[in-house]
Tab-separated table of C-alpha atoms in Angstrom:
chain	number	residue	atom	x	y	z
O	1	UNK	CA	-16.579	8.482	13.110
O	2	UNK	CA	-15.529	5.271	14.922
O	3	UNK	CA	-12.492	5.624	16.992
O	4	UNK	CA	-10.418	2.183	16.994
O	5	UNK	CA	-8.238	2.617	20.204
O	6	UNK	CA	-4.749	0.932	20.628
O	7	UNK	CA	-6.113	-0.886	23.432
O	8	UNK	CA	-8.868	-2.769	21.557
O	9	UNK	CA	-5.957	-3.450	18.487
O	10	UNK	CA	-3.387	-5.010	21.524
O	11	UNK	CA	-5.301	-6.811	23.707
O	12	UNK	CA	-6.900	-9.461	20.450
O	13	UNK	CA	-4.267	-10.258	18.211
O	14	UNK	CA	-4.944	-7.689	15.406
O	15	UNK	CA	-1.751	-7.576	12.874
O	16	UNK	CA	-2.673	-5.392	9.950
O	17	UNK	CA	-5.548	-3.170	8.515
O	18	UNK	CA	-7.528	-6.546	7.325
O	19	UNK	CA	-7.974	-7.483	10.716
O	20	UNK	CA	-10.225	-4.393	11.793
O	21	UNK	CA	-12.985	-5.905	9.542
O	22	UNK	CA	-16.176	-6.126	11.764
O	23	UNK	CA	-14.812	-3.294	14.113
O	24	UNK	CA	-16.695	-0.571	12.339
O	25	UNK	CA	-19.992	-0.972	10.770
O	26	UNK	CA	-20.050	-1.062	6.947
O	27	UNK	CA	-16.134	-1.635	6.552
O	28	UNK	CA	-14.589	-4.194	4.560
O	29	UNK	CA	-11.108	-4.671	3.922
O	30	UNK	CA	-9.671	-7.131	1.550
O	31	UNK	CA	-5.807	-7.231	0.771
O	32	UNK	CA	-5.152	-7.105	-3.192
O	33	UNK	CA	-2.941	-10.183	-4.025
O	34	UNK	CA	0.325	-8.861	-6.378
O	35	UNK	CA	0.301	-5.455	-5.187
O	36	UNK	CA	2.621	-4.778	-2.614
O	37	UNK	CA	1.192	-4.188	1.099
O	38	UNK	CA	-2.342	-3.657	-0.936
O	39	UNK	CA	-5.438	-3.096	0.362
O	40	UNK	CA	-8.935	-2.765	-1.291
O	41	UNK	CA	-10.960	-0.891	1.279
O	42	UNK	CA	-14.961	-0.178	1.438
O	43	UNK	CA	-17.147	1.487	3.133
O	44	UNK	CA	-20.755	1.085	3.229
O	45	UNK	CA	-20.707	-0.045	0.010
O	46	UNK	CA	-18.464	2.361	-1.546
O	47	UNK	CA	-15.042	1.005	-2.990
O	48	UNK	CA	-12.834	-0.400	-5.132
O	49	UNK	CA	-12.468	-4.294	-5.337
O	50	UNK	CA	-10.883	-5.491	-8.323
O	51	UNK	CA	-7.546	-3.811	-8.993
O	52	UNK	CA	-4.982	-5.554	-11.210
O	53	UNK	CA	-2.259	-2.469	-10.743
O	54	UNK	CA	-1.774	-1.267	-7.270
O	55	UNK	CA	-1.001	2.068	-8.600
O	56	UNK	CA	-4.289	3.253	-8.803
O	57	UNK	CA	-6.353	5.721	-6.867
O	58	UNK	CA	-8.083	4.027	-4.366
O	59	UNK	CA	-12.001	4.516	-4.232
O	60	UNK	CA	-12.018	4.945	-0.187
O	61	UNK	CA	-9.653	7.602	0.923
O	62	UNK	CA	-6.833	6.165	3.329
O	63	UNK	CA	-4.193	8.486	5.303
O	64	UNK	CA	-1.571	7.247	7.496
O	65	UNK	CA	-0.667	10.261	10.327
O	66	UNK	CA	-2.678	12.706	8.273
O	67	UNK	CA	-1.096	12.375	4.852
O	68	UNK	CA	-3.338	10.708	2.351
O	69	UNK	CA	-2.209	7.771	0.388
O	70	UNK	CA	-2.795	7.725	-2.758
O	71	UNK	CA	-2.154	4.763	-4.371
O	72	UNK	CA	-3.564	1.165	-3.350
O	73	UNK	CA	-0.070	0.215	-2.293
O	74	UNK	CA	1.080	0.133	1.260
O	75	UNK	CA	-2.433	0.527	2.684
O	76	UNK	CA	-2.021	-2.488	4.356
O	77	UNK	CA	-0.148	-1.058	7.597
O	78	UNK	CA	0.664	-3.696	9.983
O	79	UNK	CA	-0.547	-2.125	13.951
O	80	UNK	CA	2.233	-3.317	15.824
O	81	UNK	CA	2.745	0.439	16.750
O	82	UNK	CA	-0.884	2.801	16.148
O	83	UNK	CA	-2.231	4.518	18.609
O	84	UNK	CA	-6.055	4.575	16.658
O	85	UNK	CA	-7.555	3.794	13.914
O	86	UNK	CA	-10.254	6.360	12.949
O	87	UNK	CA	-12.884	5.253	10.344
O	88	UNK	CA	-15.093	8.258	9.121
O	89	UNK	CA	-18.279	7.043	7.394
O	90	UNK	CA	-18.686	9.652	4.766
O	91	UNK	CA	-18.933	10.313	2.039
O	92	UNK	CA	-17.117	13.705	1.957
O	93	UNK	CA	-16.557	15.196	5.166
O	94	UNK	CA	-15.656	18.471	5.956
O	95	UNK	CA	-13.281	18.538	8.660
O	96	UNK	CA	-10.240	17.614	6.259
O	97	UNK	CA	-9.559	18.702	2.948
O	98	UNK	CA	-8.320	15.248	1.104
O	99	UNK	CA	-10.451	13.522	-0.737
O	100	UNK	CA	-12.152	11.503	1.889
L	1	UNK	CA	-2.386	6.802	13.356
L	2	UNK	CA	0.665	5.610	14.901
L	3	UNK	CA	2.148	6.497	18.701
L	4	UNK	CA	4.423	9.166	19.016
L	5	UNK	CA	7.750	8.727	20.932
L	6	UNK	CA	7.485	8.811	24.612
L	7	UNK	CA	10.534	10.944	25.599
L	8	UNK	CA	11.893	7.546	27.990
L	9	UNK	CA	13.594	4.979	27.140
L	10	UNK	CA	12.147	1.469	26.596
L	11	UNK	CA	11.756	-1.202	24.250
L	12	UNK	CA	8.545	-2.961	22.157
L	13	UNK	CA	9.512	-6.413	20.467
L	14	UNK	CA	7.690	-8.563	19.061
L	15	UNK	CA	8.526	-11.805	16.802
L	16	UNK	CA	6.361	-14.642	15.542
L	17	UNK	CA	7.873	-17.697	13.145
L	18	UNK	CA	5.526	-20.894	11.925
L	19	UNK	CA	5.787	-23.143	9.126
L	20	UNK	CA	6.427	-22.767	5.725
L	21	UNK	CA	9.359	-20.247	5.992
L	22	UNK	CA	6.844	-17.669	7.958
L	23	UNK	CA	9.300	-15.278	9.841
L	24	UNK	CA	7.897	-11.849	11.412
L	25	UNK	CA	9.891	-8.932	13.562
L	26	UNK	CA	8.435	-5.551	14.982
L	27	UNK	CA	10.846	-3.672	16.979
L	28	UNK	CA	10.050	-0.345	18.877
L	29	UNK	CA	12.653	1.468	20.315
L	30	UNK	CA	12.081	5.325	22.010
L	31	UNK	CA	14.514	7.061	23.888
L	32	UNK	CA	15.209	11.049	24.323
L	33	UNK	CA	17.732	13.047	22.476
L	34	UNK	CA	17.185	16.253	24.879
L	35	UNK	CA	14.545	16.819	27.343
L	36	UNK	CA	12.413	18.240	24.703
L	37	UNK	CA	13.059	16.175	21.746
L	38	UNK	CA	12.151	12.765	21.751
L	39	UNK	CA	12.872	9.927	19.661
L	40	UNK	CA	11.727	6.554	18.333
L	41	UNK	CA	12.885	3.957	15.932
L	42	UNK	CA	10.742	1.514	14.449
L	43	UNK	CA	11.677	-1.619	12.128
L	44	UNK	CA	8.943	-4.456	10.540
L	45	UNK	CA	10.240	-6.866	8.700
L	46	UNK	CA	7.904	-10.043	7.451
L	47	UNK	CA	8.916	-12.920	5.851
L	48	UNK	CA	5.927	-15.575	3.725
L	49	UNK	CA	6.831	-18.476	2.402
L	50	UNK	CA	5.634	-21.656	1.514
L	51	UNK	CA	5.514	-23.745	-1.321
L	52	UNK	CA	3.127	-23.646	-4.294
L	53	UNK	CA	2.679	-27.214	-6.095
L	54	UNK	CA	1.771	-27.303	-9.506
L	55	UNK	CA	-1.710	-28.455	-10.941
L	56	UNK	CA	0.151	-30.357	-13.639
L	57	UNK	CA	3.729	-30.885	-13.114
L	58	UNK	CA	3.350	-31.521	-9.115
L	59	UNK	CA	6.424	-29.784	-8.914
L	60	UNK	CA	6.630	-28.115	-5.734
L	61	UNK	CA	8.505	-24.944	-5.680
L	62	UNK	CA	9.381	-22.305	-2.903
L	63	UNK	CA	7.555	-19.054	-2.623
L	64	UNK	CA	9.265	-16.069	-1.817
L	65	UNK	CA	7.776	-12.670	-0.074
L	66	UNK	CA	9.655	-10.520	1.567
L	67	UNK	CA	8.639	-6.790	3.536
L	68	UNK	CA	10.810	-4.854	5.381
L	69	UNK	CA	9.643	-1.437	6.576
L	70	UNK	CA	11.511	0.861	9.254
L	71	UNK	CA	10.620	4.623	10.108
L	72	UNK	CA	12.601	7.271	12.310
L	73	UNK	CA	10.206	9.716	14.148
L	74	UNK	CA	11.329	13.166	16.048
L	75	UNK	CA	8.755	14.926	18.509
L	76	UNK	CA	10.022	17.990	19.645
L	77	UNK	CA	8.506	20.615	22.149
L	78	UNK	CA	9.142	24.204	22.265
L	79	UNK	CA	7.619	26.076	25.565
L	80	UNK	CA	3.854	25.256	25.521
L	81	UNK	CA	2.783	26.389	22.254
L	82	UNK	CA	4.891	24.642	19.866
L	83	UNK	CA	5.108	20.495	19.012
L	84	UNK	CA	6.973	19.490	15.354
L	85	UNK	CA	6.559	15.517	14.998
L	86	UNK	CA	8.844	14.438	12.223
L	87	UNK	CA	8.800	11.274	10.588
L	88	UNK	CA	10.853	9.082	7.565
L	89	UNK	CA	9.550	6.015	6.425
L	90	UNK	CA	10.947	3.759	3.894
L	91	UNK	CA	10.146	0.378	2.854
L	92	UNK	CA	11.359	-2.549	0.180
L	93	UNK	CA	9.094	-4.893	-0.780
L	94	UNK	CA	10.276	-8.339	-2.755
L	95	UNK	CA	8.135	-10.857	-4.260
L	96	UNK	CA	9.009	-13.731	-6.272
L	97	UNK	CA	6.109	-15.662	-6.488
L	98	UNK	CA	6.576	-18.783	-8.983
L	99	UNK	CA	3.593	-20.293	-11.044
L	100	UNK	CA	0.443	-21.692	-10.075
L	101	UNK	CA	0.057	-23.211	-13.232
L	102	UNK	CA	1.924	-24.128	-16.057
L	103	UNK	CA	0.054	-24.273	-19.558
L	104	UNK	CA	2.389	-25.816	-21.662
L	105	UNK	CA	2.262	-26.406	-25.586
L	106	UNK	CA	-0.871	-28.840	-26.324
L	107	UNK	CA	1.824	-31.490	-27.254
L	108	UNK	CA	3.651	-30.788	-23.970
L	109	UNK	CA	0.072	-31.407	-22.322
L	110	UNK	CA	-1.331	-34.362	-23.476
L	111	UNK	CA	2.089	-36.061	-22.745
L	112	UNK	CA	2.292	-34.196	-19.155
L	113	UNK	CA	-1.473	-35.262	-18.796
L	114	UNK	CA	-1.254	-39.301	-19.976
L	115	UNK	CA	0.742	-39.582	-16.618
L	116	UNK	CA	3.477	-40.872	-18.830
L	117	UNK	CA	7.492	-40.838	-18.637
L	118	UNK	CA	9.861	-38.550	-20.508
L	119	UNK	CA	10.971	-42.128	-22.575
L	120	UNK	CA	7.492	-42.202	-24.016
L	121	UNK	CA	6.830	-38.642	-24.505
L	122	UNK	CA	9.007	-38.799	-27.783
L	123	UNK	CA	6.839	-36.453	-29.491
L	124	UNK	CA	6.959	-33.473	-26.846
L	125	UNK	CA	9.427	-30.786	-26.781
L	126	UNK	CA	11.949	-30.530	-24.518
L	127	UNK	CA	11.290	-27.611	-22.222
L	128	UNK	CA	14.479	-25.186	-22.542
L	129	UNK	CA	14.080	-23.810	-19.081
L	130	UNK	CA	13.707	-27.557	-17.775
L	131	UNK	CA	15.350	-29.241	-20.105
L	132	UNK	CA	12.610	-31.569	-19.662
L	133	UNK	CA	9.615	-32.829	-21.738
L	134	UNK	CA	7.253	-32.930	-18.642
L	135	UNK	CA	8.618	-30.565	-16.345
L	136	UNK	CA	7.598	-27.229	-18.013
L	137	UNK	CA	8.611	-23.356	-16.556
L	138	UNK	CA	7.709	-19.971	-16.770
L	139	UNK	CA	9.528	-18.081	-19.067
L	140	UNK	CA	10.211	-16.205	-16.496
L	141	UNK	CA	8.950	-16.053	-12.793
L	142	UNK	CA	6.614	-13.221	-11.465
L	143	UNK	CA	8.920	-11.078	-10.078
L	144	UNK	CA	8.061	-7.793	-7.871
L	145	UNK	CA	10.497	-5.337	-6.458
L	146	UNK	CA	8.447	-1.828	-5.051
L	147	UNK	CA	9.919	0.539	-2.511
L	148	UNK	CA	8.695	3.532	-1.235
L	149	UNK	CA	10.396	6.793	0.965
L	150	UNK	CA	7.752	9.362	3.298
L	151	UNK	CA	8.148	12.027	4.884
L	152	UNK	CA	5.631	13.262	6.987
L	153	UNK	CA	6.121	16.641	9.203
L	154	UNK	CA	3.246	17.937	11.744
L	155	UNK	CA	2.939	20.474	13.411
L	156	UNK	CA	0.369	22.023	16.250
L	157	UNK	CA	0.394	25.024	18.149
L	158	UNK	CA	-2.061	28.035	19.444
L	159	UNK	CA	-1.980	31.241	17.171
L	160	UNK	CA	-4.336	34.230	18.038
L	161	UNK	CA	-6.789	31.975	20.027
L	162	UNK	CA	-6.871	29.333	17.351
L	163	UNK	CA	-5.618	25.725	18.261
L	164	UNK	CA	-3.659	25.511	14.088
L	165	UNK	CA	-2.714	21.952	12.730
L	166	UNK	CA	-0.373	22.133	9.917
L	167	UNK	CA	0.473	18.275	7.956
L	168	UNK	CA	2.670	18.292	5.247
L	169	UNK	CA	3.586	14.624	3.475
L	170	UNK	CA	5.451	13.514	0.652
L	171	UNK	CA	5.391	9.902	-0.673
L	172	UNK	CA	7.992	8.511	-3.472
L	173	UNK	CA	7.029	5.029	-4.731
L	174	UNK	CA	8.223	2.791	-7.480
L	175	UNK	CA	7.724	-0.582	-8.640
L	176	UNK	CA	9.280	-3.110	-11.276
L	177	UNK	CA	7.849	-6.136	-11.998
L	178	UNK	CA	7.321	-9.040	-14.380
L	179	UNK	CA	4.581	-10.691	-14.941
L	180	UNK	CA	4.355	-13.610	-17.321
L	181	UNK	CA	0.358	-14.239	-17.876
L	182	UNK	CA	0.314	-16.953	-19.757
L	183	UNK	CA	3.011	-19.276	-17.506
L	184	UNK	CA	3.901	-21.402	-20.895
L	185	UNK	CA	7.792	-22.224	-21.934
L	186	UNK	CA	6.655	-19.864	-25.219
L	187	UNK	CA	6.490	-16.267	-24.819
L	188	UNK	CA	2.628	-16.176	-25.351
L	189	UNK	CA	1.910	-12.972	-23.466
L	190	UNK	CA	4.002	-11.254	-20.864
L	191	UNK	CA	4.827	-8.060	-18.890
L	192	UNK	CA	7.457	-6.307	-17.871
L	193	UNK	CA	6.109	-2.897	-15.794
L	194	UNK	CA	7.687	-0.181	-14.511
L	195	UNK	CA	5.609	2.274	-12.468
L	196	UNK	CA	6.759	5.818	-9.943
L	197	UNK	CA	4.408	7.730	-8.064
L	198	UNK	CA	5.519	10.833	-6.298
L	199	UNK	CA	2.770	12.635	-4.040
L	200	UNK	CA	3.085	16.118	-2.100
L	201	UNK	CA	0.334	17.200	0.560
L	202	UNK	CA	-0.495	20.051	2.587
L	203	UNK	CA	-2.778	20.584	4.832
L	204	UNK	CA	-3.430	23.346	7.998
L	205	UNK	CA	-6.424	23.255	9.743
L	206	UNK	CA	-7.312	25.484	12.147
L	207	UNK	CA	-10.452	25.422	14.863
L	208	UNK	CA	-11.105	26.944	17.860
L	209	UNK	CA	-13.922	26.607	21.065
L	210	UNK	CA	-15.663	29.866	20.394
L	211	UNK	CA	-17.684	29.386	23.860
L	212	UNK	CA	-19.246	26.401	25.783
L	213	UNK	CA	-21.841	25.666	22.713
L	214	UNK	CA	-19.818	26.635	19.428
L	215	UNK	CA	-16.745	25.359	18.180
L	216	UNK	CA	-15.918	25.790	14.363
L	217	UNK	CA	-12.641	24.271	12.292
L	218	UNK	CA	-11.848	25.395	8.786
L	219	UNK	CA	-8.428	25.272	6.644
L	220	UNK	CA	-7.242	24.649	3.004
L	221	UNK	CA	-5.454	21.238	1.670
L	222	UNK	CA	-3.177	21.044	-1.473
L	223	UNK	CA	-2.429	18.020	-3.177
L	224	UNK	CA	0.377	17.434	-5.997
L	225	UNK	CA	0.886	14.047	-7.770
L	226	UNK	CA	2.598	12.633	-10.836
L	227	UNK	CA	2.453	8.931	-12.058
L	228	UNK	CA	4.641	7.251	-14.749
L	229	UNK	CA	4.463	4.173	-16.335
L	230	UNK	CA	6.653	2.355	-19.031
L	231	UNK	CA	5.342	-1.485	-19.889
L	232	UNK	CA	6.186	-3.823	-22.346
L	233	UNK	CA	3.808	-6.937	-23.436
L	234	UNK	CA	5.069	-9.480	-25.495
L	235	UNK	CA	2.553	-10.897	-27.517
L	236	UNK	CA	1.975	-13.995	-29.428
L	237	UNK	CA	2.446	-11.948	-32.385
L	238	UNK	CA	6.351	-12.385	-30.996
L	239	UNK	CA	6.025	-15.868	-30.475
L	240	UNK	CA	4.718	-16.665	-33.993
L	241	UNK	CA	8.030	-15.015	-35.376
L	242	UNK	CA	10.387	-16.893	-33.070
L	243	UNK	CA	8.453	-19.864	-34.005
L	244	UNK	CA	8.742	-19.389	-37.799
L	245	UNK	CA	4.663	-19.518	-38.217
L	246	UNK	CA	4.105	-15.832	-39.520
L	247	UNK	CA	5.198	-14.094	-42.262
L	248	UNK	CA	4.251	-10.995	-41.176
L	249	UNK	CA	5.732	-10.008	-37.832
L	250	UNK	CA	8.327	-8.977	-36.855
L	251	UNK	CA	10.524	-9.786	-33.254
L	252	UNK	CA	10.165	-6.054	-31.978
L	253	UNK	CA	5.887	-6.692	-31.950
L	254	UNK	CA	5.788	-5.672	-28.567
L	255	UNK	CA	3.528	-3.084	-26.953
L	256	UNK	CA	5.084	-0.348	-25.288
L	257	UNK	CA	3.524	1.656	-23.212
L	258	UNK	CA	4.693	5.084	-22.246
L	259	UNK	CA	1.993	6.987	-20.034
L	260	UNK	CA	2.417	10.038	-17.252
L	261	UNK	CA	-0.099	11.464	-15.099
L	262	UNK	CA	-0.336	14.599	-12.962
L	263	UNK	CA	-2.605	15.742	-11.434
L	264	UNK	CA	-3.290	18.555	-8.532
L	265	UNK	CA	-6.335	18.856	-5.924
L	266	UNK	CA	-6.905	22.037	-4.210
L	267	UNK	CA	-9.748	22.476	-1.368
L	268	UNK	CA	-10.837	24.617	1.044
L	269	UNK	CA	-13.364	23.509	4.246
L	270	UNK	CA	-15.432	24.905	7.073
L	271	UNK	CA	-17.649	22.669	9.638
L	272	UNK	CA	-19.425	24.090	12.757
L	273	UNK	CA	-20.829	22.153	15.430
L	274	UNK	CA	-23.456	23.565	18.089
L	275	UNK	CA	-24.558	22.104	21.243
L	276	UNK	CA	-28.535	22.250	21.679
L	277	UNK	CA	-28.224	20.367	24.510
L	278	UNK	CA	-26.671	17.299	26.518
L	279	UNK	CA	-28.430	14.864	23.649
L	280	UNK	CA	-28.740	16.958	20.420
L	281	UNK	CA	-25.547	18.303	18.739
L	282	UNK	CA	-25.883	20.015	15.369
L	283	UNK	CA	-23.330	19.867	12.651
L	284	UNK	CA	-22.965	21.591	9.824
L	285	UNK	CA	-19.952	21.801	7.121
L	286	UNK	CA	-18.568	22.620	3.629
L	287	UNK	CA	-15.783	21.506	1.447
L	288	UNK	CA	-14.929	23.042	-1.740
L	289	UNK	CA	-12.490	21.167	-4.428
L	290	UNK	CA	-11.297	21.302	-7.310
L	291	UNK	CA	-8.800	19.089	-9.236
């Protein structure tokens, strides 16, 4: 698990999930153009990429305050106010039930 | 994860504004309701804009984003075993994005391409949206409109020596847009899309510090969805019949889609760690699911 701490996100300039690429090892985070607020996360290799409807289940499990999101669509949170960012490597942990 | 509200009162603002139309606002405002319920108000709102010039037509025409996103969170304390952190979140999302290119008729592009004047494009049809025989349009421009409404409610406290983290979410989201793939004046192929997604969660976890060396979590998590979608495509199929090329087809050729999904997920989870020593910690878990 690597712990991204509100410090590290305010002190550089870091305004939404795409700018944590680099931050964790194996993490890549690409916003999806004509889905709203979408993101196309991976991790270590594992992900979805190319997604035409934002609809879809993502391939990296995302949750924002411990609900997951299921859709593609508003994964792209800006960090003006997060505490952390927590970014388990996986796959499949078992300290949470959602599909992570 | 995002701060909880701070029980004083005080305000977080930032704003940013640049070329091209770019406008951004995050506000942060947290003040108590009682001395053991605490509040905070967010707002985000993010304006892109910017022009997009066409390939062909160098027509240069503004682009049009706009996010707005605001949330209401409640964090109340009862005695020293009880926290409930409430929050709403809704957000509107607007697009209007106009197009990159524009593939006209083959008529429409050898005029548009010789670099010649409307006067000498006699043989080119007049464009109906631009009432032009260079300038050509979109039948219709990529349009986007998606909202969404959460509700997120957690709560913690100590039960029976156990340290028990309950999350419950829902999430409503919808979308309508129109999509025009083909970005001619004739209806070639385009979208029209119309998509909901409603999501409930639940999850409690529960762990507890069995002595210095052993500490063990375990819990169950519930997951409901359903998805809907209802497109239209219009085809060239449509087009031929407007045009009066086919015999055959009819104006309502369109493809309609009609499609639901639901689905549920239902898991339960254990994971133990044990302290060998200051360097070595072992870890062991398992997660059952089924959906």
């Amino acid at each position: 698990m690597t712990v991204i701490k509100d410090e590290e996100i305010g002190v550089t300039y870091r305004h939404d999930l795409e700018d944590l690429k680099g931050l964790a090892p194996g993490l890549i985070v690409d916003s999806l153009s004509g889905t709203p607020q979408g993101a196309a996360i991976s991790i270590r290799g594992v992900g979805t990429s190319d997604v035409n409807n934002g609809f879809f289940e993502p391939g990296v499990a995302f949750k924002v305050d411990g609900v997951y999101v299921g859709t593609h669509a508003s994964q792209m949170q800006v960090l003006f106010d997060f505490e952390q960012v927590e970014v388990a490597r996986g796959p499949q942990g078992a300290l949470e039930g959602a599909p992570i | 994860m995002r701060r909880k509200p701070t029980g004083s009162f005080d305000i977080d603002l930032r704003t940013s504004f640049g070329e091209n139309n770019r406008k951004e606002l995050d506000v942060v405002v947290n003040f108590p309701i009682t001395e053991s319920i605490a509040a905070k108000v967010t707002h985000s709102a993010k304006r892109n804009g910017g022009d997009y010039i066409n390939n062909i037509t160098v027509d240069r025409r503004e682009n049009e984003e706009d996010r707005s996103a605001s949330a209401i969170a409640l964090l109340a304390t009862f005695g020293d075993n009880l926290t409930a952190h409430y929050i709403y979140d809704t957000e509107d999302d607007d697009s209007d994005t106009p197009a990159l290119l524009n593939i006209s008729t083959s008529r429409d592009q050898l005029c548009i391409q010789s670099g010649t004047s409307e006067e000498t494009c006699g043989f080119a049809e007049e464009v109906p949206q631009t009432k032009s025989k260079v300038l050509t349009a979109q039948n219709f421009s990529n349009e986007r409109h998606y909202e969404g409404d959460y509700q997120t409610l957690n709560l913690n406290f100590d039960f029976e020596g156990y340290e028990v983290s309950s999350t419950t979410g829902t999430r409503k989201t919808a979308e309508l847009s129109n999509i025009d793939w083909d970005a001619s004046h004739v209806d070639f192929y385009s979208a029209t899309r119309q998509q909901t997604y409603i999501q409930f969660s639940q999850e409690v976890t529960q762990h507890k510090q069995h002595n210095e060396k052993l500490a063990y979590s375990f819990g169950f998590y519930y997951l409901d969805f359903d998805y809907t979608l209802f497109q239209e495509e219009f085809h060239v199929l449509r087009a031929l019949h407007n045009a009066g090329l086919a015999c055959c087809f009819s104006a309502d050729d369109i493809l309609r889609t009609n499609s639901t999904q639901s689905g549920d997920l239902q898991s339960i989870f254990i994971d133990g760690t044990y302290q060998i020593n200051e360097q070595w910690i072992a870890d062991a878990g398992l997660r059952f699911s089924k959906r």
